[in-house]
């Protein structure tokens, strides 16, 4: 789950500069280098989606028991369903944010 969240965050790195400019009114020349990370967008989207799907399969359909040394299955399910909206938010905000800004303009 942590890897899926990290992959989702990495997939949105190319768009973090314009978002910071928009939210905080930041004008920093050092953030202009974030555009070089656009090649990571689609591979990280695929990786985070695959990891979330693998976690879902592992929690609900796998016959192998989960490693429950520190967490019970219930806690793992709660953490999983907390991580899914977080991953989706990072995956979809580059596509949803322009639409939202257009609506409120």
PDB file of N, CA and C in Angstrom:
ATOM      1  N   UNK A   1       0.817  -1.186   0.000  1.00  0.00           N
ATOM      2  CA  UNK A   1       0.000   0.000   0.000  1.00  0.00           C
ATOM      3  C   UNK A   1       0.864   1.255   0.000  1.00  0.00           C
ATOM      4  N   UNK A   2       1.939   1.219   0.744  1.00  0.00           N
ATOM      5  CA  UNK A   2       2.831   2.370   0.788  1.00  0.00           C
ATOM      6  C   UNK A   2       3.448   2.605  -0.586  1.00  0.00           C
ATOM      7  N   UNK A   3       3.805   1.532  -1.263  1.00  0.00           N
ATOM      8  CA  UNK A   3       4.399   1.660  -2.590  1.00  0.00           C
ATOM      9  C   UNK A   3       3.402   2.246  -3.574  1.00  0.00           C
ATOM     10  N   UNK A   4       2.140   1.872  -3.468  1.00  0.00           N
ATOM     11  CA  UNK A   4       1.118   2.436  -4.350  1.00  0.00           C
ATOM     12  C   UNK A   4       0.954   3.924  -4.107  1.00  0.00           C
ATOM     13  N   UNK A   5       0.984   4.341  -2.862  1.00  0.00           N
ATOM     14  CA  UNK A   5       0.875   5.765  -2.552  1.00  0.00           C
ATOM     15  C   UNK A   5       2.094   6.516  -3.086  1.00  0.00           C
ATOM     16  N   UNK A   6       3.279   5.950  -2.909  1.00  0.00           N
ATOM     17  CA  UNK A   6       4.505   6.589  -3.411  1.00  0.00           C
ATOM     18  C   UNK A   6       4.470   6.687  -4.934  1.00  0.00           C
ATOM     19  N   UNK A   7       4.010   5.639  -5.600  1.00  0.00           N
ATOM     20  CA  UNK A   7       3.924   5.672  -7.059  1.00  0.00           C
ATOM     21  C   UNK A   7       2.909   6.700  -7.525  1.00  0.00           C
ATOM     22  N   UNK A   8       1.803   6.818  -6.815  1.00  0.00           N
ATOM     23  CA  UNK A   8       0.806   7.825  -7.191  1.00  0.00           C
ATOM     24  C   UNK A   8       1.351   9.230  -7.002  1.00  0.00           C
ATOM     25  N   UNK A   9       2.068   9.455  -5.925  1.00  0.00           N
ATOM     26  CA  UNK A   9       2.673  10.768  -5.696  1.00  0.00           C
ATOM     27  C   UNK A   9       3.705  11.053  -6.780  1.00  0.00           C
ATOM     28  N   UNK A  10       4.503  10.055  -7.132  1.00  0.00           N
ATOM     29  CA  UNK A  10       5.514  10.247  -8.172  1.00  0.00           C
ATOM     30  C   UNK A  10       4.870  10.534  -9.527  1.00  0.00           C
ATOM     31  N   UNK A  11       3.698   9.952  -9.772  1.00  0.00           N
ATOM     32  CA  UNK A  11       3.041  10.207 -11.057  1.00  0.00           C
ATOM     33  C   UNK A  11       2.530  11.630 -11.157  1.00  0.00           C
ATOM     34  N   UNK A  12       2.345  12.289 -10.027  1.00  0.00           N
ATOM     35  CA  UNK A  12       1.842  13.654 -10.074  1.00  0.00           C
ATOM     36  C   UNK A  12       2.932  14.700  -9.920  1.00  0.00           C
ATOM     37  N   UNK A  13       4.193  14.293  -9.893  1.00  0.00           N
ATOM     38  CA  UNK A  13       5.286  15.247  -9.709  1.00  0.00           C
ATOM     39  C   UNK A  13       5.406  16.245 -10.852  1.00  0.00           C
ATOM     40  N   UNK A  14       5.038  15.839 -12.047  1.00  0.00           N
ATOM     41  CA  UNK A  14       5.172  16.746 -13.183  1.00  0.00           C
ATOM     42  C   UNK A  14       4.227  17.930 -13.070  1.00  0.00           C
ATOM     43  N   UNK A  15       3.173  17.778 -12.329  1.00  0.00           N
ATOM     44  CA  UNK A  15       2.159  18.829 -12.231  1.00  0.00           C
ATOM     45  C   UNK A  15       2.216  19.590 -10.916  1.00  0.00           C
ATOM     46  N   UNK A  16       3.150  19.261 -10.043  1.00  0.00           N
ATOM     47  CA  UNK A  16       3.192  19.887  -8.726  1.00  0.00           C
ATOM     48  C   UNK A  16       3.611  21.344  -8.803  1.00  0.00           C
ATOM     49  N   UNK A  17       4.446  21.702  -9.752  1.00  0.00           N
ATOM     50  CA  UNK A  17       4.875  23.091  -9.900  1.00  0.00           C
ATOM     51  C   UNK A  17       3.715  24.036 -10.171  1.00  0.00           C
ATOM     52  N   UNK A  18       2.922  23.771 -11.215  1.00  0.00           N
ATOM     53  CA  UNK A  18       1.769  24.642 -11.463  1.00  0.00           C
ATOM     54  C   UNK A  18       0.766  24.651 -10.307  1.00  0.00           C
ATOM     55  N   UNK A  19       0.617  23.533  -9.625  1.00  0.00           N
ATOM     56  CA  UNK A  19      -0.303  23.496  -8.489  1.00  0.00           C
ATOM     57  C   UNK A  19       0.194  24.395  -7.360  1.00  0.00           C
ATOM     58  N   UNK A  20       1.493  24.364  -7.086  1.00  0.00           N
ATOM     59  CA  UNK A  20       2.050  25.237  -6.051  1.00  0.00           C
ATOM     60  C   UNK A  20       1.907  26.705  -6.448  1.00  0.00           C
ATOM     61  N   UNK A  21       2.132  26.992  -7.730  1.00  0.00           N
ATOM     62  CA  UNK A  21       1.945  28.366  -8.190  1.00  0.00           C
ATOM     63  C   UNK A  21       0.514  28.812  -7.946  1.00  0.00           C
ATOM     64  N   UNK A  22      -0.426  27.922  -8.230  1.00  0.00           N
ATOM     65  CA  UNK A  22      -1.836  28.251  -8.120  1.00  0.00           C
ATOM     66  C   UNK A  22      -2.272  28.395  -6.665  1.00  0.00           C
ATOM     67  N   UNK A  23      -1.921  27.443  -5.826  1.00  0.00           N
ATOM     68  CA  UNK A  23      -2.403  27.417  -4.448  1.00  0.00           C
ATOM     69  C   UNK A  23      -1.724  28.480  -3.588  1.00  0.00           C
ATOM     70  N   UNK A  24      -0.412  28.560  -3.668  1.00  0.00           N
ATOM     71  CA  UNK A  24       0.316  29.435  -2.759  1.00  0.00           C
ATOM     72  C   UNK A  24       0.791  30.736  -3.400  1.00  0.00           C
ATOM     73  N   UNK A  25       0.591  30.889  -4.689  1.00  0.00           N
ATOM     74  CA  UNK A  25       1.086  32.071  -5.353  1.00  0.00           C
ATOM     75  C   UNK A  25       2.601  32.100  -5.393  1.00  0.00           C
ATOM     76  N   UNK A  26       3.220  30.924  -5.381  1.00  0.00           N
ATOM     77  CA  UNK A  26       4.672  30.820  -5.358  1.00  0.00           C
ATOM     78  C   UNK A  26       5.208  31.117  -6.747  1.00  0.00           C
ATOM     79  N   UNK A  27       6.284  31.860  -6.792  1.00  0.00           N
ATOM     80  CA  UNK A  27       6.947  32.124  -8.051  1.00  0.00           C
ATOM     81  C   UNK A  27       8.423  31.802  -7.861  1.00  0.00           C
ATOM     82  N   UNK A  28       8.763  30.557  -8.054  1.00  0.00           N
ATOM     83  CA  UNK A  28      10.143  30.131  -7.831  1.00  0.00           C
ATOM     84  C   UNK A  28      10.691  29.521  -9.113  1.00  0.00           C
ATOM     85  N   UNK A  29      11.855  29.954  -9.501  1.00  0.00           N
ATOM     86  CA  UNK A  29      12.484  29.432 -10.710  1.00  0.00           C
ATOM     87  C   UNK A  29      12.941  27.999 -10.518  1.00  0.00           C
ATOM     88  N   UNK A  30      13.163  27.580  -9.287  1.00  0.00           N
ATOM     89  CA  UNK A  30      13.642  26.214  -9.046  1.00  0.00           C
ATOM     90  C   UNK A  30      12.570  25.175  -9.337  1.00  0.00           C
ATOM     91  N   UNK A  31      11.300  25.560  -9.291  1.00  0.00           N
ATOM     92  CA  UNK A  31      10.227  24.606  -9.576  1.00  0.00           C
ATOM     93  C   UNK A  31      10.042  24.362 -11.063  1.00  0.00           C
ATOM     94  N   UNK A  32      10.667  25.153 -11.895  1.00  0.00           N
ATOM     95  CA  UNK A  32      10.518  24.952 -13.332  1.00  0.00           C
ATOM     96  C   UNK A  32      11.178  23.660 -13.801  1.00  0.00           C
ATOM     97  N   UNK A  33      12.063  23.089 -13.010  1.00  0.00           N
ATOM     98  CA  UNK A  33      12.697  21.824 -13.360  1.00  0.00           C
ATOM     99  C   UNK A  33      11.790  20.625 -13.171  1.00  0.00           C
ATOM    100  N   UNK A  34      10.639  20.809 -12.537  1.00  0.00           N
ATOM    101  CA  UNK A  34       9.707  19.701 -12.315  1.00  0.00           C
ATOM    102  C   UNK A  34       9.112  19.198 -13.623  1.00  0.00           C
ATOM    103  N   UNK A  35       9.126  20.009 -14.666  1.00  0.00           N
ATOM    104  CA  UNK A  35       8.597  19.585 -15.955  1.00  0.00           C
ATOM    105  C   UNK A  35       9.423  18.463 -16.578  1.00  0.00           C
ATOM    106  N   UNK A  36      10.644  18.285 -16.118  1.00  0.00           N
ATOM    107  CA  UNK A  36      11.486  17.223 -16.652  1.00  0.00           C
ATOM    108  C   UNK A  36      11.017  15.848 -16.189  1.00  0.00           C
ATOM    109  N   UNK A  37      10.123  15.801 -15.240  1.00  0.00           N
ATOM    110  CA  UNK A  37       9.632  14.525 -14.717  1.00  0.00           C
ATOM    111  C   UNK A  37       8.355  14.050 -15.401  1.00  0.00           C
ATOM    112  N   UNK A  38       7.950  14.684 -16.479  1.00  0.00           N
ATOM    113  CA  UNK A  38       6.699  14.289 -17.141  1.00  0.00           C
ATOM    114  C   UNK A  38       6.768  12.879 -17.716  1.00  0.00           C
ATOM    115  N   UNK A  39       7.936  12.402 -18.038  1.00  0.00           N
ATOM    116  CA  UNK A  39       8.048  11.045 -18.583  1.00  0.00           C
ATOM    117  C   UNK A  39       7.676  10.000 -17.536  1.00  0.00           C
ATOM    118  N   UNK A  40       7.710  10.347 -16.267  1.00  0.00           N
ATOM    119  CA  UNK A  40       7.345   9.410 -15.199  1.00  0.00           C
ATOM    120  C   UNK A  40       5.843   9.269 -15.005  1.00  0.00           C
ATOM    121  N   UNK A  41       5.067  10.161 -15.567  1.00  0.00           N
ATOM    122  CA  UNK A  41       3.642  10.223 -15.264  1.00  0.00           C
ATOM    123  C   UNK A  41       2.917   8.904 -15.563  1.00  0.00           C
ATOM    124  N   UNK A  42       2.946   8.458 -16.779  1.00  0.00           N
ATOM    125  CA  UNK A  42       2.180   7.258 -17.138  1.00  0.00           C
ATOM    126  C   UNK A  42       2.747   5.963 -16.551  1.00  0.00           C
ATOM    127  N   UNK A  43       4.063   5.755 -16.521  1.00  0.00           N
ATOM    128  CA  UNK A  43       4.551   4.536 -15.853  1.00  0.00           C
ATOM    129  C   UNK A  43       4.168   4.474 -14.377  1.00  0.00           C
ATOM    130  N   UNK A  44       4.213   5.612 -13.687  1.00  0.00           N
ATOM    131  CA  UNK A  44       3.851   5.606 -12.273  1.00  0.00           C
ATOM    132  C   UNK A  44       2.350   5.452 -12.070  1.00  0.00           C
ATOM    133  N   UNK A  45       1.554   5.978 -12.993  1.00  0.00           N
ATOM    134  CA  UNK A  45       0.112   5.733 -12.927  1.00  0.00           C
ATOM    135  C   UNK A  45      -0.179   4.240 -13.041  1.00  0.00           C
ATOM    136  N   UNK A  46       0.470   3.602 -13.990  1.00  0.00           N
ATOM    137  CA  UNK A  46       0.274   2.156 -14.168  1.00  0.00           C
ATOM    138  C   UNK A  46       0.763   1.379 -12.955  1.00  0.00           C
ATOM    139  N   UNK A  47       1.914   1.761 -12.425  1.00  0.00           N
ATOM    140  CA  UNK A  47       2.461   1.067 -11.263  1.00  0.00           C
ATOM    141  C   UNK A  47       1.552   1.215 -10.042  1.00  0.00           C
ATOM    142  N   UNK A  48       1.093   2.421  -9.767  1.00  0.00           N
ATOM    143  CA  UNK A  48       0.241   2.605  -8.590  1.00  0.00           C
ATOM    144  C   UNK A  48      -1.102   1.896  -8.751  1.00  0.00           C
ATOM    145  N   UNK A  49      -1.665   1.903  -9.958  1.00  0.00           N
ATOM    146  CA  UNK A  49      -2.917   1.184 -10.194  1.00  0.00           C
ATOM    147  C   UNK A  49      -2.713  -0.313 -10.033  1.00  0.00           C
ATOM    148  N   UNK A  50      -1.620  -0.824 -10.563  1.00  0.00           N
ATOM    149  CA  UNK A  50      -1.339  -2.263 -10.433  1.00  0.00           C
ATOM    150  C   UNK A  50      -1.128  -2.650  -8.970  1.00  0.00           C
ATOM    151  N   UNK A  51      -0.451  -1.817  -8.202  1.00  0.00           N
ATOM    152  CA  UNK A  51      -0.220  -2.138  -6.801  1.00  0.00           C
ATOM    153  C   UNK A  51      -1.498  -2.075  -5.974  1.00  0.00           C
ATOM    154  N   UNK A  52      -2.366  -1.123  -6.265  1.00  0.00           N
ATOM    155  CA  UNK A  52      -3.653  -1.072  -5.573  1.00  0.00           C
ATOM    156  C   UNK A  52      -4.489  -2.296  -5.939  1.00  0.00           C
ATOM    157  N   UNK A  53      -4.490  -2.678  -7.212  1.00  0.00           N
ATOM    158  CA  UNK A  53      -5.227  -3.871  -7.632  1.00  0.00           C
ATOM    159  C   UNK A  53      -4.647  -5.132  -6.990  1.00  0.00           C
ATOM    160  N   UNK A  54      -3.324  -5.211  -6.909  1.00  0.00           N
ATOM    161  CA  UNK A  54      -2.689  -6.356  -6.272  1.00  0.00           C
ATOM    162  C   UNK A  54      -3.041  -6.418  -4.787  1.00  0.00           C
ATOM    163  N   UNK A  55      -3.093  -5.267  -4.120  1.00  0.00           N
ATOM    164  CA  UNK A  55      -3.498  -5.236  -2.721  1.00  0.00           C
ATOM    165  C   UNK A  55      -4.933  -5.678  -2.539  1.00  0.00           C
ATOM    166  N   UNK A  56      -5.815  -5.241  -3.449  1.00  0.00           N
ATOM    167  CA  UNK A  56      -7.209  -5.667  -3.386  1.00  0.00           C
ATOM    168  C   UNK A  56      -7.325  -7.172  -3.558  1.00  0.00           C
ATOM    169  N   UNK A  57      -6.626  -7.700  -4.562  1.00  0.00           N
ATOM    170  CA  UNK A  57      -6.668  -9.143  -4.804  1.00  0.00           C
ATOM    171  C   UNK A  57      -6.118  -9.907  -3.600  1.00  0.00           C
ATOM    172  N   UNK A  58      -5.028  -9.387  -3.052  1.00  0.00           N
ATOM    173  CA  UNK A  58      -4.389 -10.055  -1.921  1.00  0.00           C
ATOM    174  C   UNK A  58      -5.284 -10.042  -0.675  1.00  0.00           C
ATOM    175  N   UNK A  59      -5.996  -8.961  -0.452  1.00  0.00           N
ATOM    176  CA  UNK A  59      -6.853  -8.866   0.724  1.00  0.00           C
ATOM    177  C   UNK A  59      -8.140  -9.668   0.598  1.00  0.00           C
ATOM    178  N   UNK A  60      -8.685  -9.760  -0.612  1.00  0.00           N
ATOM    179  CA  UNK A  60     -10.000 -10.364  -0.758  1.00  0.00           C
ATOM    180  C   UNK A  60     -10.016 -11.741  -1.422  1.00  0.00           C
ATOM    181  N   UNK A  61      -9.064 -12.050  -2.312  1.00  0.00           N
ATOM    182  CA  UNK A  61      -9.156 -13.279  -3.091  1.00  0.00           C
ATOM    183  C   UNK A  61      -8.005 -14.257  -2.921  1.00  0.00           C
ATOM    184  N   UNK A  62      -6.912 -13.838  -2.365  1.00  0.00           N
ATOM    185  CA  UNK A  62      -5.735 -14.687  -2.275  1.00  0.00           C
ATOM    186  C   UNK A  62      -5.954 -15.816  -1.269  1.00  0.00           C
ATOM    187  N   UNK A  63      -5.439 -16.961  -1.593  1.00  0.00           N
ATOM    188  CA  UNK A  63      -5.532 -18.101  -0.676  1.00  0.00           C
ATOM    189  C   UNK A  63      -4.368 -18.130   0.301  1.00  0.00           C
ATOM    190  N   UNK A  64      -3.311 -17.398  -0.036  1.00  0.00           N
ATOM    191  CA  UNK A  64      -2.172 -17.317   0.889  1.00  0.00           C
ATOM    192  C   UNK A  64      -2.556 -16.420   2.046  1.00  0.00           C
ATOM    193  N   UNK A  65      -2.222 -16.809   3.255  1.00  0.00           N
ATOM    194  CA  UNK A  65      -2.576 -15.949   4.389  1.00  0.00           C
ATOM    195  C   UNK A  65      -1.741 -14.670   4.380  1.00  0.00           C
ATOM    196  N   UNK A  66      -2.323 -13.629   4.892  1.00  0.00           N
ATOM    197  CA  UNK A  66      -1.606 -12.360   4.987  1.00  0.00           C
ATOM    198  C   UNK A  66      -0.600 -12.419   6.121  1.00  0.00           C
ATOM    199  N   UNK A  67       0.447 -11.653   5.997  1.00  0.00           N
ATOM    200  CA  UNK A  67       1.410 -11.547   7.089  1.00  0.00           C
ATOM    201  C   UNK A  67       0.786 -10.671   8.165  1.00  0.00           C
ATOM    202  N   UNK A  68       0.257 -11.285   9.171  1.00  0.00           N
ATOM    203  CA  UNK A  68      -0.470 -10.534  10.192  1.00  0.00           C
ATOM    204  C   UNK A  68       0.301 -10.482  11.500  1.00  0.00           C
ATOM    205  N   UNK A  69       1.609 -10.282  11.413  1.00  0.00           N
ATOM    206  CA  UNK A  69       2.418 -10.214  12.620  1.00  0.00           C
ATOM    207  C   UNK A  69       2.091  -9.008  13.479  1.00  0.00           C
ATOM    208  N   UNK A  70       1.873  -7.853  12.849  1.00  0.00           N
ATOM    209  CA  UNK A  70       1.603  -6.649  13.624  1.00  0.00           C
ATOM    210  C   UNK A  70       0.201  -6.099  13.397  1.00  0.00           C
ATOM    211  N   UNK A  71      -0.398  -6.392  12.249  1.00  0.00           N
ATOM    212  CA  UNK A  71      -1.721  -5.875  11.929  1.00  0.00           C
ATOM    213  C   UNK A  71      -2.713  -7.007  11.762  1.00  0.00           C
ATOM    214  N   UNK A  72      -3.912  -6.806  12.243  1.00  0.00           N
ATOM    215  CA  UNK A  72      -4.976  -7.768  11.987  1.00  0.00           C
ATOM    216  C   UNK A  72      -5.526  -7.508  10.585  1.00  0.00           C
ATOM    217  N   UNK A  73      -6.329  -8.414  10.080  1.00  0.00           N
ATOM    218  CA  UNK A  73      -6.906  -8.258   8.752  1.00  0.00           C
ATOM    219  C   UNK A  73      -7.811  -7.030   8.711  1.00  0.00           C
ATOM    220  N   UNK A  74      -8.524  -6.783   9.786  1.00  0.00           N
ATOM    221  CA  UNK A  74      -9.411  -5.621   9.846  1.00  0.00           C
ATOM    222  C   UNK A  74      -8.621  -4.328   9.735  1.00  0.00           C
ATOM    223  N   UNK A  75      -7.514  -4.230  10.441  1.00  0.00           N
ATOM    224  CA  UNK A  75      -6.680  -3.025  10.350  1.00  0.00           C
ATOM    225  C   UNK A  75      -6.093  -2.873   8.959  1.00  0.00           C
ATOM    226  N   UNK A  76      -5.716  -3.992   8.341  1.00  0.00           N
ATOM    227  CA  UNK A  76      -5.176  -3.928   6.980  1.00  0.00           C
ATOM    228  C   UNK A  76      -6.240  -3.442   6.003  1.00  0.00           C
ATOM    229  N   UNK A  77      -7.480  -3.889   6.178  1.00  0.00           N
ATOM    230  CA  UNK A  77      -8.557  -3.421   5.311  1.00  0.00           C
ATOM    231  C   UNK A  77      -8.818  -1.931   5.510  1.00  0.00           C
ATOM    232  N   UNK A  78      -8.789  -1.473   6.745  1.00  0.00           N
ATOM    233  CA  UNK A  78      -8.994  -0.054   7.018  1.00  0.00           C
ATOM    234  C   UNK A  78      -7.879   0.768   6.381  1.00  0.00           C
ATOM    235  N   UNK A  79      -6.639   0.348   6.541  1.00  0.00           N
ATOM    236  CA  UNK A  79      -5.518   1.061   5.926  1.00  0.00           C
ATOM    237  C   UNK A  79      -5.609   1.047   4.406  1.00  0.00           C
ATOM    238  N   UNK A  80      -6.040  -0.088   3.851  1.00  0.00           N
ATOM    239  CA  UNK A  80      -6.182  -0.188   2.399  1.00  0.00           C
ATOM    240  C   UNK A  80      -7.217   0.817   1.895  1.00  0.00           C
ATOM    241  N   UNK A  81      -8.363   0.874   2.550  1.00  0.00           N
ATOM    242  CA  UNK A  81      -9.424   1.764   2.073  1.00  0.00           C
ATOM    243  C   UNK A  81      -9.155   3.227   2.408  1.00  0.00           C
ATOM    244  N   UNK A  82      -8.204   3.504   3.274  1.00  0.00           N
ATOM    245  CA  UNK A  82      -7.729   4.879   3.467  1.00  0.00           C
ATOM    246  C   UNK A  82      -6.757   5.237   2.346  1.00  0.00           C
ATOM    247  N   UNK A  83      -5.932   4.269   1.947  1.00  0.00           N
ATOM    248  CA  UNK A  83      -4.920   4.514   0.913  1.00  0.00           C
ATOM    249  C   UNK A  83      -5.535   4.661  -0.480  1.00  0.00           C
ATOM    250  N   UNK A  84      -6.622   3.955  -0.770  1.00  0.00           N
ATOM    251  CA  UNK A  84      -7.214   3.997  -2.115  1.00  0.00           C
ATOM    252  C   UNK A  84      -7.665   5.400  -2.503  1.00  0.00           C
ATOM    253  N   UNK A  85      -8.437   6.117  -1.673  1.00  0.00           N
ATOM    254  CA  UNK A  85      -8.798   7.489  -2.084  1.00  0.00           C
ATOM    255  C   UNK A  85      -7.588   8.423  -2.200  1.00  0.00           C
ATOM    256  N   UNK A  86      -6.595   8.205  -1.363  1.00  0.00           N
ATOM    257  CA  UNK A  86      -5.383   9.013  -1.436  1.00  0.00           C
ATOM    258  C   UNK A  86      -4.673   8.794  -2.775  1.00  0.00           C
ATOM    259  N   UNK A  87      -4.544   7.545  -3.171  1.00  0.00           N
ATOM    260  CA  UNK A  87      -3.921   7.216  -4.459  1.00  0.00           C
ATOM    261  C   UNK A  87      -4.744   7.783  -5.607  1.00  0.00           C
ATOM    262  N   UNK A  88      -6.055   7.621  -5.548  1.00  0.00           N
ATOM    263  CA  UNK A  88      -6.905   8.154  -6.612  1.00  0.00           C
ATOM    264  C   UNK A  88      -6.829   9.676  -6.695  1.00  0.00           C
ATOM    265  N   UNK A  89      -6.735  10.329  -5.554  1.00  0.00           N
ATOM    266  CA  UNK A  89      -6.616  11.794  -5.568  1.00  0.00           C
ATOM    267  C   UNK A  89      -5.329  12.224  -6.263  1.00  0.00           C
ATOM    268  N   UNK A  90      -4.222  11.559  -5.965  1.00  0.00           N
ATOM    269  CA  UNK A  90      -2.961  11.910  -6.617  1.00  0.00           C
ATOM    270  C   UNK A  90      -2.963  11.525  -8.093  1.00  0.00           C
ATOM    271  N   UNK A  91      -3.634  10.433  -8.421  1.00  0.00           N
ATOM    272  CA  UNK A  91      -3.670  10.017  -9.817  1.00  0.00           C
ATOM    273  C   UNK A  91      -4.531  10.946 -10.669  1.00  0.00           C
ATOM    274  N   UNK A  92      -5.627  11.405 -10.128  1.00  0.00           N
ATOM    275  CA  UNK A  92      -6.605  12.116 -10.946  1.00  0.00           C
ATOM    276  C   UNK A  92      -6.534  13.635 -10.870  1.00  0.00           C
ATOM    277  N   UNK A  93      -5.806  14.197  -9.924  1.00  0.00           N
ATOM    278  CA  UNK A  93      -5.865  15.651  -9.815  1.00  0.00           C
ATOM    279  C   UNK A  93      -5.315  16.387 -11.038  1.00  0.00           C
ATOM    280  N   UNK A  94      -4.314  15.869 -11.787  1.00  0.00           N
ATOM    281  CA  UNK A  94      -3.903  16.614 -12.982  1.00  0.00           C
ATOM    282  C   UNK A  94      -5.004  16.692 -14.038  1.00  0.00           C
ATOM    283  N   UNK A  95      -5.952  15.768 -14.007  1.00  0.00           N
ATOM    284  CA  UNK A  95      -7.041  15.771 -14.981  1.00  0.00           C
ATOM    285  C   UNK A  95      -8.275  16.489 -14.454  1.00  0.00           C
ATOM    286  N   UNK A  96      -8.517  16.398 -13.162  1.00  0.00           N
ATOM    287  CA  UNK A  96      -9.721  16.974 -12.564  1.00  0.00           C
ATOM    288  C   UNK A  96      -9.530  18.448 -12.232  1.00  0.00           C
ATOM    289  N   UNK A  97      -8.335  18.852 -11.830  1.00  0.00           N
ATOM    290  CA  UNK A  97      -8.090  20.233 -11.424  1.00  0.00           C
ATOM    291  C   UNK A  97      -8.412  21.250 -12.514  1.00  0.00           C
ATOM    292  N   UNK A  98      -7.993  21.057 -13.772  1.00  0.00           N
ATOM    293  CA  UNK A  98      -8.374  22.038 -14.801  1.00  0.00           C
ATOM    294  C   UNK A  98      -9.889  22.126 -14.994  1.00  0.00           C
ATOM    295  N   UNK A  99     -10.564  20.995 -14.885  1.00  0.00           N
ATOM    296  CA  UNK A  99     -12.019  20.990 -15.023  1.00  0.00           C
ATOM    297  C   UNK A  99     -12.666  21.774 -13.884  1.00  0.00           C
ATOM    298  N   UNK A 100     -12.183  21.596 -12.658  1.00  0.00           N
ATOM    299  CA  UNK A 100     -12.727  22.318 -11.499  1.00  0.00           C
ATOM    300  C   UNK A 100     -12.455  23.815 -11.642  1.00  0.00           C
ATOM    301  N   UNK A 101     -11.248  24.159 -12.054  1.00  0.00           N
ATOM    302  CA  UNK A 101     -10.913  25.579 -12.216  1.00  0.00           C
ATOM    303  C   UNK A 101     -11.761  26.229 -13.311  1.00  0.00           C
ATOM    304  N   UNK A 102     -12.069  25.487 -14.357  1.00  0.00           N
ATOM    305  CA  UNK A 102     -12.919  25.998 -15.412  1.00  0.00           C
ATOM    306  C   UNK A 102     -14.329  26.258 -14.910  1.00  0.00           C
ATOM    307  N   UNK A 103     -14.806  25.377 -14.046  1.00  0.00           N
ATOM    308  CA  UNK A 103     -16.167  25.518 -13.500  1.00  0.00           C
ATOM    309  C   UNK A 103     -16.302  26.760 -12.627  1.00  0.00           C
ATOM    310  N   UNK A 104     -15.271  27.070 -11.847  1.00  0.00           N
ATOM    311  CA  UNK A 104     -15.352  28.186 -10.919  1.00  0.00           C
ATOM    312  C   UNK A 104     -14.844  29.503 -11.498  1.00  0.00           C
ATOM    313  N   UNK A 105     -14.463  29.488 -12.736  1.00  0.00           N
ATOM    314  CA  UNK A 105     -13.939  30.688 -13.373  1.00  0.00           C
ATOM    315  C   UNK A 105     -15.004  31.634 -13.790  1.00  0.00           C
TER     316      UNK A 105
END
